One Martini backbone bead per residue (centre of mass of N, CA, C, O) as a GRO file, in nm:
protein
  286
    1UNK     BB    1   8.070   7.308  10.502
    2UNK     BB    2   8.134   7.012  10.398
    3UNK     BB    3   8.294   6.841  10.153
    4UNK     BB    4   8.077   6.633  10.078
    5UNK     BB    5   7.847   6.837  10.035
    6UNK     BB    6   7.994   6.999   9.818
    7UNK     BB    7   8.020   6.768   9.615
    8UNK     BB    8   7.715   6.735   9.576
    9UNK     BB    9   7.673   7.016   9.454
   10UNK     BB   10   7.863   6.966   9.213
   11UNK     BB   11   7.710   6.732   9.092
   12UNK     BB   12   7.461   6.899   9.018
   13UNK     BB   13   7.606   7.095   8.827
   14UNK     BB   14   7.713   6.862   8.625
   15UNK     BB   15   7.407   6.779   8.520
   16UNK     BB   16   7.393   6.980   8.318
   17UNK     BB   17   7.302   7.030   8.021
   18UNK     BB   18   7.405   7.163   7.731
   19UNK     BB   19   7.143   7.314   7.661
   20UNK     BB   20   7.107   7.451   7.935
   21UNK     BB   21   7.376   7.594   7.938
   22UNK     BB   22   7.344   7.766   7.677
   23UNK     BB   23   7.071   7.906   7.766
   24UNK     BB   24   7.219   8.060   8.019
   25UNK     BB   25   7.362   8.226   7.794
   26UNK     BB   26   7.474   8.496   7.663
   27UNK     BB   27   7.632   8.637   7.402
   28UNK     BB   28   7.891   8.709   7.552
   29UNK     BB   29   7.941   8.422   7.674
   30UNK     BB   30   7.946   8.267   7.408
   31UNK     BB   31   8.196   8.412   7.301
   32UNK     BB   32   8.383   8.319   7.530
   33UNK     BB   33   8.352   8.019   7.484
   34UNK     BB   34   8.458   8.008   7.194
   35UNK     BB   35   8.734   8.138   7.246
   36UNK     BB   36   8.837   7.937   7.475
   37UNK     BB   37   8.822   7.681   7.312
   38UNK     BB   38   9.038   7.768   7.113
   39UNK     BB   39   9.272   7.842   7.309
   40UNK     BB   40   9.252   7.541   7.464
   41UNK     BB   41   9.350   7.401   7.220
   42UNK     BB   42   9.612   7.164   7.217
   43UNK     BB   43   9.650   7.166   6.892
   44UNK     BB   44   9.762   7.465   6.912
   45UNK     BB   45  10.038   7.468   6.711
   46UNK     BB   46  10.303   7.550   6.516
   47UNK     BB   47  10.315   7.258   6.375
   48UNK     BB   48   9.975   7.273   6.292
   49UNK     BB   49  10.023   7.567   6.165
   50UNK     BB   50  10.051   7.846   6.031
   51UNK     BB   51  10.241   8.101   6.135
   52UNK     BB   52  10.040   8.339   6.082
   53UNK     BB   53   9.807   8.211   6.242
   54UNK     BB   54   9.942   8.178   6.511
   55UNK     BB   55  10.014   8.482   6.551
   56UNK     BB   56   9.725   8.597   6.542
   57UNK     BB   57   9.624   8.416   6.809
   58UNK     BB   58   9.932   8.335   6.976
   59UNK     BB   59  10.173   8.556   6.984
   60UNK     BB   60  10.161   8.640   7.302
   61UNK     BB   61  10.299   8.393   7.449
   62UNK     BB   62  10.602   8.487   7.456
   63UNK     BB   63  10.565   8.708   7.691
   64UNK     BB   64  10.520   8.503   7.941
   65UNK     BB   65  10.829   8.458   8.002
   66UNK     BB   66  10.834   8.742   8.179
   67UNK     BB   67  10.648   8.623   8.446
   68UNK     BB   68  10.815   8.486   8.674
   69UNK     BB   69  10.781   8.668   8.929
   70UNK     BB   70  10.469   8.674   8.946
   71UNK     BB   71  10.435   8.368   8.950
   72UNK     BB   72  10.588   8.320   9.216
   73UNK     BB   73  10.400   8.484   9.393
   74UNK     BB   74  10.150   8.310   9.336
   75UNK     BB   75  10.260   8.039   9.431
   76UNK     BB   76  10.309   8.128   9.726
   77UNK     BB   77  10.016   8.198   9.788
   78UNK     BB   78   9.901   7.919   9.745
   79UNK     BB   79  10.085   7.767   9.952
   80UNK     BB   80   9.962   7.941  10.195
   81UNK     BB   81   9.623   7.909  10.132
   82UNK     BB   82   9.553   7.594  10.075
   83UNK     BB   83   9.602   7.440  10.325
   84UNK     BB   84   9.308   7.289  10.450
   85UNK     BB   85   9.135   7.408  10.211
   86UNK     BB   86   8.900   7.572  10.020
   87UNK     BB   87   8.970   7.596   9.671
   88UNK     BB   88   8.949   7.847   9.408
   89UNK     BB   89   8.953   7.825   9.052
   90UNK     BB   90   8.873   8.107   8.874
   91UNK     BB   91   8.888   8.036   8.584
   92UNK     BB   92   9.105   7.772   8.526
   93UNK     BB   93   9.135   7.647   8.270
   94UNK     BB   94   9.382   7.391   8.276
   95UNK     BB   95   9.453   7.383   8.607
   96UNK     BB   96   9.735   7.461   8.729
   97UNK     BB   97   9.656   7.605   9.004
   98UNK     BB   98   9.480   7.384   9.114
   99UNK     BB   99   9.704   7.168   9.127
  100UNK     BB  100   9.885   7.319   9.317
  101UNK     BB  101   9.682   7.331   9.554
  102UNK     BB  102   9.660   7.026   9.582
  103UNK     BB  103   9.964   6.972   9.642
  104UNK     BB  104   9.955   7.177   9.900
  105UNK     BB  105   9.680   7.062  10.070
  106UNK     BB  106   9.402   7.078   9.992
  107UNK     BB  107   9.095   6.969  10.065
  108UNK     BB  108   8.964   7.141   9.817
  109UNK     BB  109   8.944   7.177   9.457
  110UNK     BB  110   8.799   7.425   9.252
  111UNK     BB  111   8.714   7.423   8.899
  112UNK     BB  112   8.617   7.696   8.696
  113UNK     BB  113   8.458   7.704   8.360
  114UNK     BB  114   8.320   7.793   8.049
  115UNK     BB  115   8.512   7.577   7.927
  116UNK     BB  116   8.505   7.250   7.824
  117UNK     BB  117   8.797   7.220   7.733
  118UNK     BB  118   8.929   7.306   7.995
  119UNK     BB  119   8.799   7.097   8.182
  120UNK     BB  120   8.911   6.850   8.034
  121UNK     BB  121   9.209   6.921   8.070
  122UNK     BB  122   9.210   6.933   8.381
  123UNK     BB  123   9.116   6.644   8.439
  124UNK     BB  124   9.346   6.501   8.291
  125UNK     BB  125   9.583   6.623   8.456
  126UNK     BB  126   9.489   6.532   8.739
  127UNK     BB  127   9.487   6.228   8.679
  128UNK     BB  128   9.791   6.210   8.597
  129UNK     BB  129   9.863   6.317   8.910
  130UNK     BB  130   9.667   6.173   9.126
  131UNK     BB  131   9.416   6.355   9.194
  132UNK     BB  132   9.144   6.373   9.457
  133UNK     BB  133   9.114   6.709   9.537
  134UNK     BB  134   8.939   6.756   9.270
  135UNK     BB  135   8.697   6.989   9.092
  136UNK     BB  136   8.565   7.001   8.766
  137UNK     BB  137   8.356   7.269   8.618
  138UNK     BB  138   8.110   7.397   8.434
  139UNK     BB  139   8.081   7.761   8.459
  140UNK     BB  140   7.954   8.067   8.577
  141UNK     BB  141   8.124   8.327   8.724
  142UNK     BB  142   7.852   8.513   8.773
  143UNK     BB  143   7.695   8.210   8.828
  144UNK     BB  144   7.796   7.939   9.002
  145UNK     BB  145   7.599   7.784   9.221
  146UNK     BB  146   7.722   7.811   9.480
  147UNK     BB  147   7.746   7.815   9.794
  148UNK     BB  148   7.749   7.985  10.060
  149UNK     BB  149   8.046   8.014  10.209
  150UNK     BB  150   8.251   7.764  10.070
  151UNK     BB  151   8.522   7.938  10.053
  152UNK     BB  152   8.858   8.042  10.145
  153UNK     BB  153   9.000   8.054   9.851
  154UNK     BB  154   9.110   8.260   9.562
  155UNK     BB  155   9.187   8.234   9.210
  156UNK     BB  156   9.264   8.511   8.978
  157UNK     BB  157   9.380   8.453   8.641
  158UNK     BB  158   9.334   8.650   8.385
  159UNK     BB  159   8.977   8.707   8.406
  160UNK     BB  160   8.817   8.968   8.495
  161UNK     BB  161   8.814   9.105   8.198
  162UNK     BB  162   8.573   8.885   8.113
  163UNK     BB  163   8.392   9.040   8.317
  164UNK     BB  164   8.120   9.148   8.507
  165UNK     BB  165   8.179   9.308   8.805
  166UNK     BB  166   7.878   9.354   8.901
  167UNK     BB  167   7.871   9.028   8.934
  168UNK     BB  168   8.143   8.905   9.033
  169UNK     BB  169   8.189   9.038   9.311
  170UNK     BB  170   7.929   8.944   9.456
  171UNK     BB  171   7.981   8.643   9.406
  172UNK     BB  172   8.247   8.619   9.556
  173UNK     BB  173   8.140   8.712   9.828
  174UNK     BB  174   7.925   8.492   9.865
  175UNK     BB  175   8.133   8.228   9.845
  176UNK     BB  176   8.294   8.364  10.065
  177UNK     BB  177   8.436   8.356  10.350
  178UNK     BB  178   8.488   8.504  10.623
  179UNK     BB  179   8.823   8.612  10.569
  180UNK     BB  180   8.860   8.559  10.294
  181UNK     BB  181   9.070   8.512   9.996
  182UNK     BB  182   9.191   8.700   9.711
  183UNK     BB  183   9.376   8.648   9.406
  184UNK     BB  184   9.478   8.884   9.160
  185UNK     BB  185   9.580   8.862   8.808
  186UNK     BB  186   9.639   9.153   8.599
  187UNK     BB  187   9.599   9.356   8.364
  188UNK     BB  188   9.702   9.689   8.273
  189UNK     BB  189   9.547  10.019   8.156
  190UNK     BB  190   9.822  10.236   8.074
  191UNK     BB  191  10.026  10.139   7.879
  192UNK     BB  192  10.074  10.254   7.559
  193UNK     BB  193  10.223  10.012   7.425
  194UNK     BB  194  10.024   9.792   7.512
  195UNK     BB  195   9.773   9.920   7.393
  196UNK     BB  196   9.876   9.908   7.101
  197UNK     BB  197   9.907   9.603   7.083
  198UNK     BB  198   9.608   9.542   7.129
  199UNK     BB  199   9.505   9.700   6.880
  200UNK     BB  200   9.690   9.518   6.659
  201UNK     BB  201   9.557   9.237   6.819
  202UNK     BB  202   9.236   9.147   6.804
  203UNK     BB  203   9.233   8.819   6.786
  204UNK     BB  204   9.334   8.779   7.103
  205UNK     BB  205   9.042   8.908   7.164
  206UNK     BB  206   8.767   9.002   7.294
  207UNK     BB  207   8.545   9.251   7.293
  208UNK     BB  208   8.522   9.277   7.599
  209UNK     BB  209   8.821   9.270   7.678
  210UNK     BB  210   8.921   9.527   7.530
  211UNK     BB  211   8.721   9.715   7.732
  212UNK     BB  212   8.828   9.553   8.035
  213UNK     BB  213   9.079   9.644   8.134
  214UNK     BB  214   9.228   9.709   8.418
  215UNK     BB  215   9.193   9.948   8.686
  216UNK     BB  216   9.168  10.152   8.961
  217UNK     BB  217   8.859  10.169   8.935
  218UNK     BB  218   8.815   9.866   9.006
  219UNK     BB  219   8.922   9.887   9.294
  220UNK     BB  220   8.715  10.088   9.393
  221UNK     BB  221   8.477   9.896   9.342
  222UNK     BB  222   8.574   9.658   9.525
  223UNK     BB  223   8.532   9.818   9.803
  224UNK     BB  224   8.221   9.745   9.825
  225UNK     BB  225   8.306   9.420   9.902
  226UNK     BB  226   8.611   9.477   9.995
  227UNK     BB  227   8.910   9.435  10.109
  228UNK     BB  228   9.239   9.558  10.061
  229UNK     BB  229   9.532   9.432  10.006
  230UNK     BB  230   9.787   9.346   9.845
  231UNK     BB  231   9.972   9.553   9.609
  232UNK     BB  232  10.119   9.483   9.283
  233UNK     BB  233  10.380   9.555   9.044
  234UNK     BB  234  10.457   9.439   8.697
  235UNK     BB  235  10.643   9.469   8.421
  236UNK     BB  236  10.748   9.745   8.272
  237UNK     BB  237  10.987   9.597   8.074
  238UNK     BB  238  10.993   9.273   8.063
  239UNK     BB  239  10.821   9.206   7.803
  240UNK     BB  240  11.061   9.238   7.603
  241UNK     BB  241  11.183   8.952   7.676
  242UNK     BB  242  10.991   8.788   7.489
  243UNK     BB  243  11.152   8.889   7.229
  244UNK     BB  244  11.436   8.928   7.418
  245UNK     BB  245  11.572   8.707   7.626
  246UNK     BB  246  11.859   8.831   7.693
  247UNK     BB  247  11.720   9.088   7.854
  248UNK     BB  248  11.564   8.988   8.107
  249UNK     BB  249  11.757   9.023   8.353
  250UNK     BB  250  11.785   9.334   8.323
  251UNK     BB  251  11.481   9.403   8.330
  252UNK     BB  252  11.424   9.286   8.608
  253UNK     BB  253  11.613   9.474   8.763
  254UNK     BB  254  11.473   9.734   8.678
  255UNK     BB  255  11.184   9.663   8.784
  256UNK     BB  256  11.252   9.651   9.090
  257UNK     BB  257  11.258   9.965   9.089
  258UNK     BB  258  11.006  10.076   8.928
  259UNK     BB  259  10.781   9.924   9.109
  260UNK     BB  260  10.831  10.153   9.356
  261UNK     BB  261  10.721  10.389   9.177
  262UNK     BB  262  10.516  10.617   9.169
  263UNK     BB  263  10.324  10.596   8.868
  264UNK     BB  264  10.522  10.407   8.728
  265UNK     BB  265  10.355  10.156   8.807
  266UNK     BB  266  10.127  10.208   8.581
  267UNK     BB  267  10.325  10.068   8.353
  268UNK     BB  268  10.237   9.802   8.404
  269UNK     BB  269  10.129   9.499   8.290
  270UNK     BB  270  10.100   9.380   8.589
  271UNK     BB  271   9.867   9.307   8.860
  272UNK     BB  272   9.830   9.255   9.214
  273UNK     BB  273   9.545   9.154   9.431
  274UNK     BB  274   9.367   9.170   9.730
  275UNK     BB  275   9.067   9.013   9.853
  276UNK     BB  276   8.856   9.074  10.147
  277UNK     BB  277   8.634   8.936  10.354
  278UNK     BB  278   8.473   9.053  10.594
  279UNK     BB  279   8.434   9.039  10.935
  280UNK     BB  280   8.181   9.022  11.123
  281UNK     BB  281   8.033   9.217  11.372
  282UNK     BB  282   7.904   9.171  11.655
  283UNK     BB  283   7.685   9.311  11.877
  284UNK     BB  284   7.876   9.260  12.135
  285UNK     BB  285   8.124   9.438  11.992
  286UNK     BB  286   7.972   9.735  11.970
   0.00000   0.00000   0.00000
């Protein structure tokens, strides 16, 4: 499918009325929509609300300062796989990674998100950067309504645990071209200290999210639909640097060692993994 035809399909998707859109979502997805509209509200800053309220809903943001190394790995992956291709930022949030792919030379970057606030933020940021090769649209990640085999590469950043993977994985396989690649960056559900933190900060997560942080069982399930490419584990101790920034360089150095040790790897805060749609073998090759 050429880019112009794909844009026309996206135009059709964007014509869905708000009432039609809301009626297409079940209660779980409506809860995700409400949650992410609040989270993506760019007015939500420490200067504009009481500190205790900010900490209740957004206090985990400080820990993401510790994700520099995994973020750099993701940026390099995007720069390698975006140029000349149709690139999908799947559940794009405010569109930061979509815009990076656009700057890297993607033929077209599609950003999908359930949150209309996120889509509006992404459109505004892309326009401010003068990008003409992006298309942001509100859509259901488990039923994107995109054409079959229309994207070359997909970025899934911290969002698979918001989805029912029994729908999301088949949908991703359907819209990905044979040989296409997905990079997912997700929290990992083994470290007991991180699990405890999630338990005592319930307002920062949806009910579905709390119960569906990814584990290696989900990778085993993904093998039904994809080949598994490179898998890496990140930030076994580094997240402490979000609270104590002066410790971050030392913790990063320690993590570079710990992340290579089997089983110890499972204590990582974040892991990244590639999913690859197999290239079908023709009858003449069998």
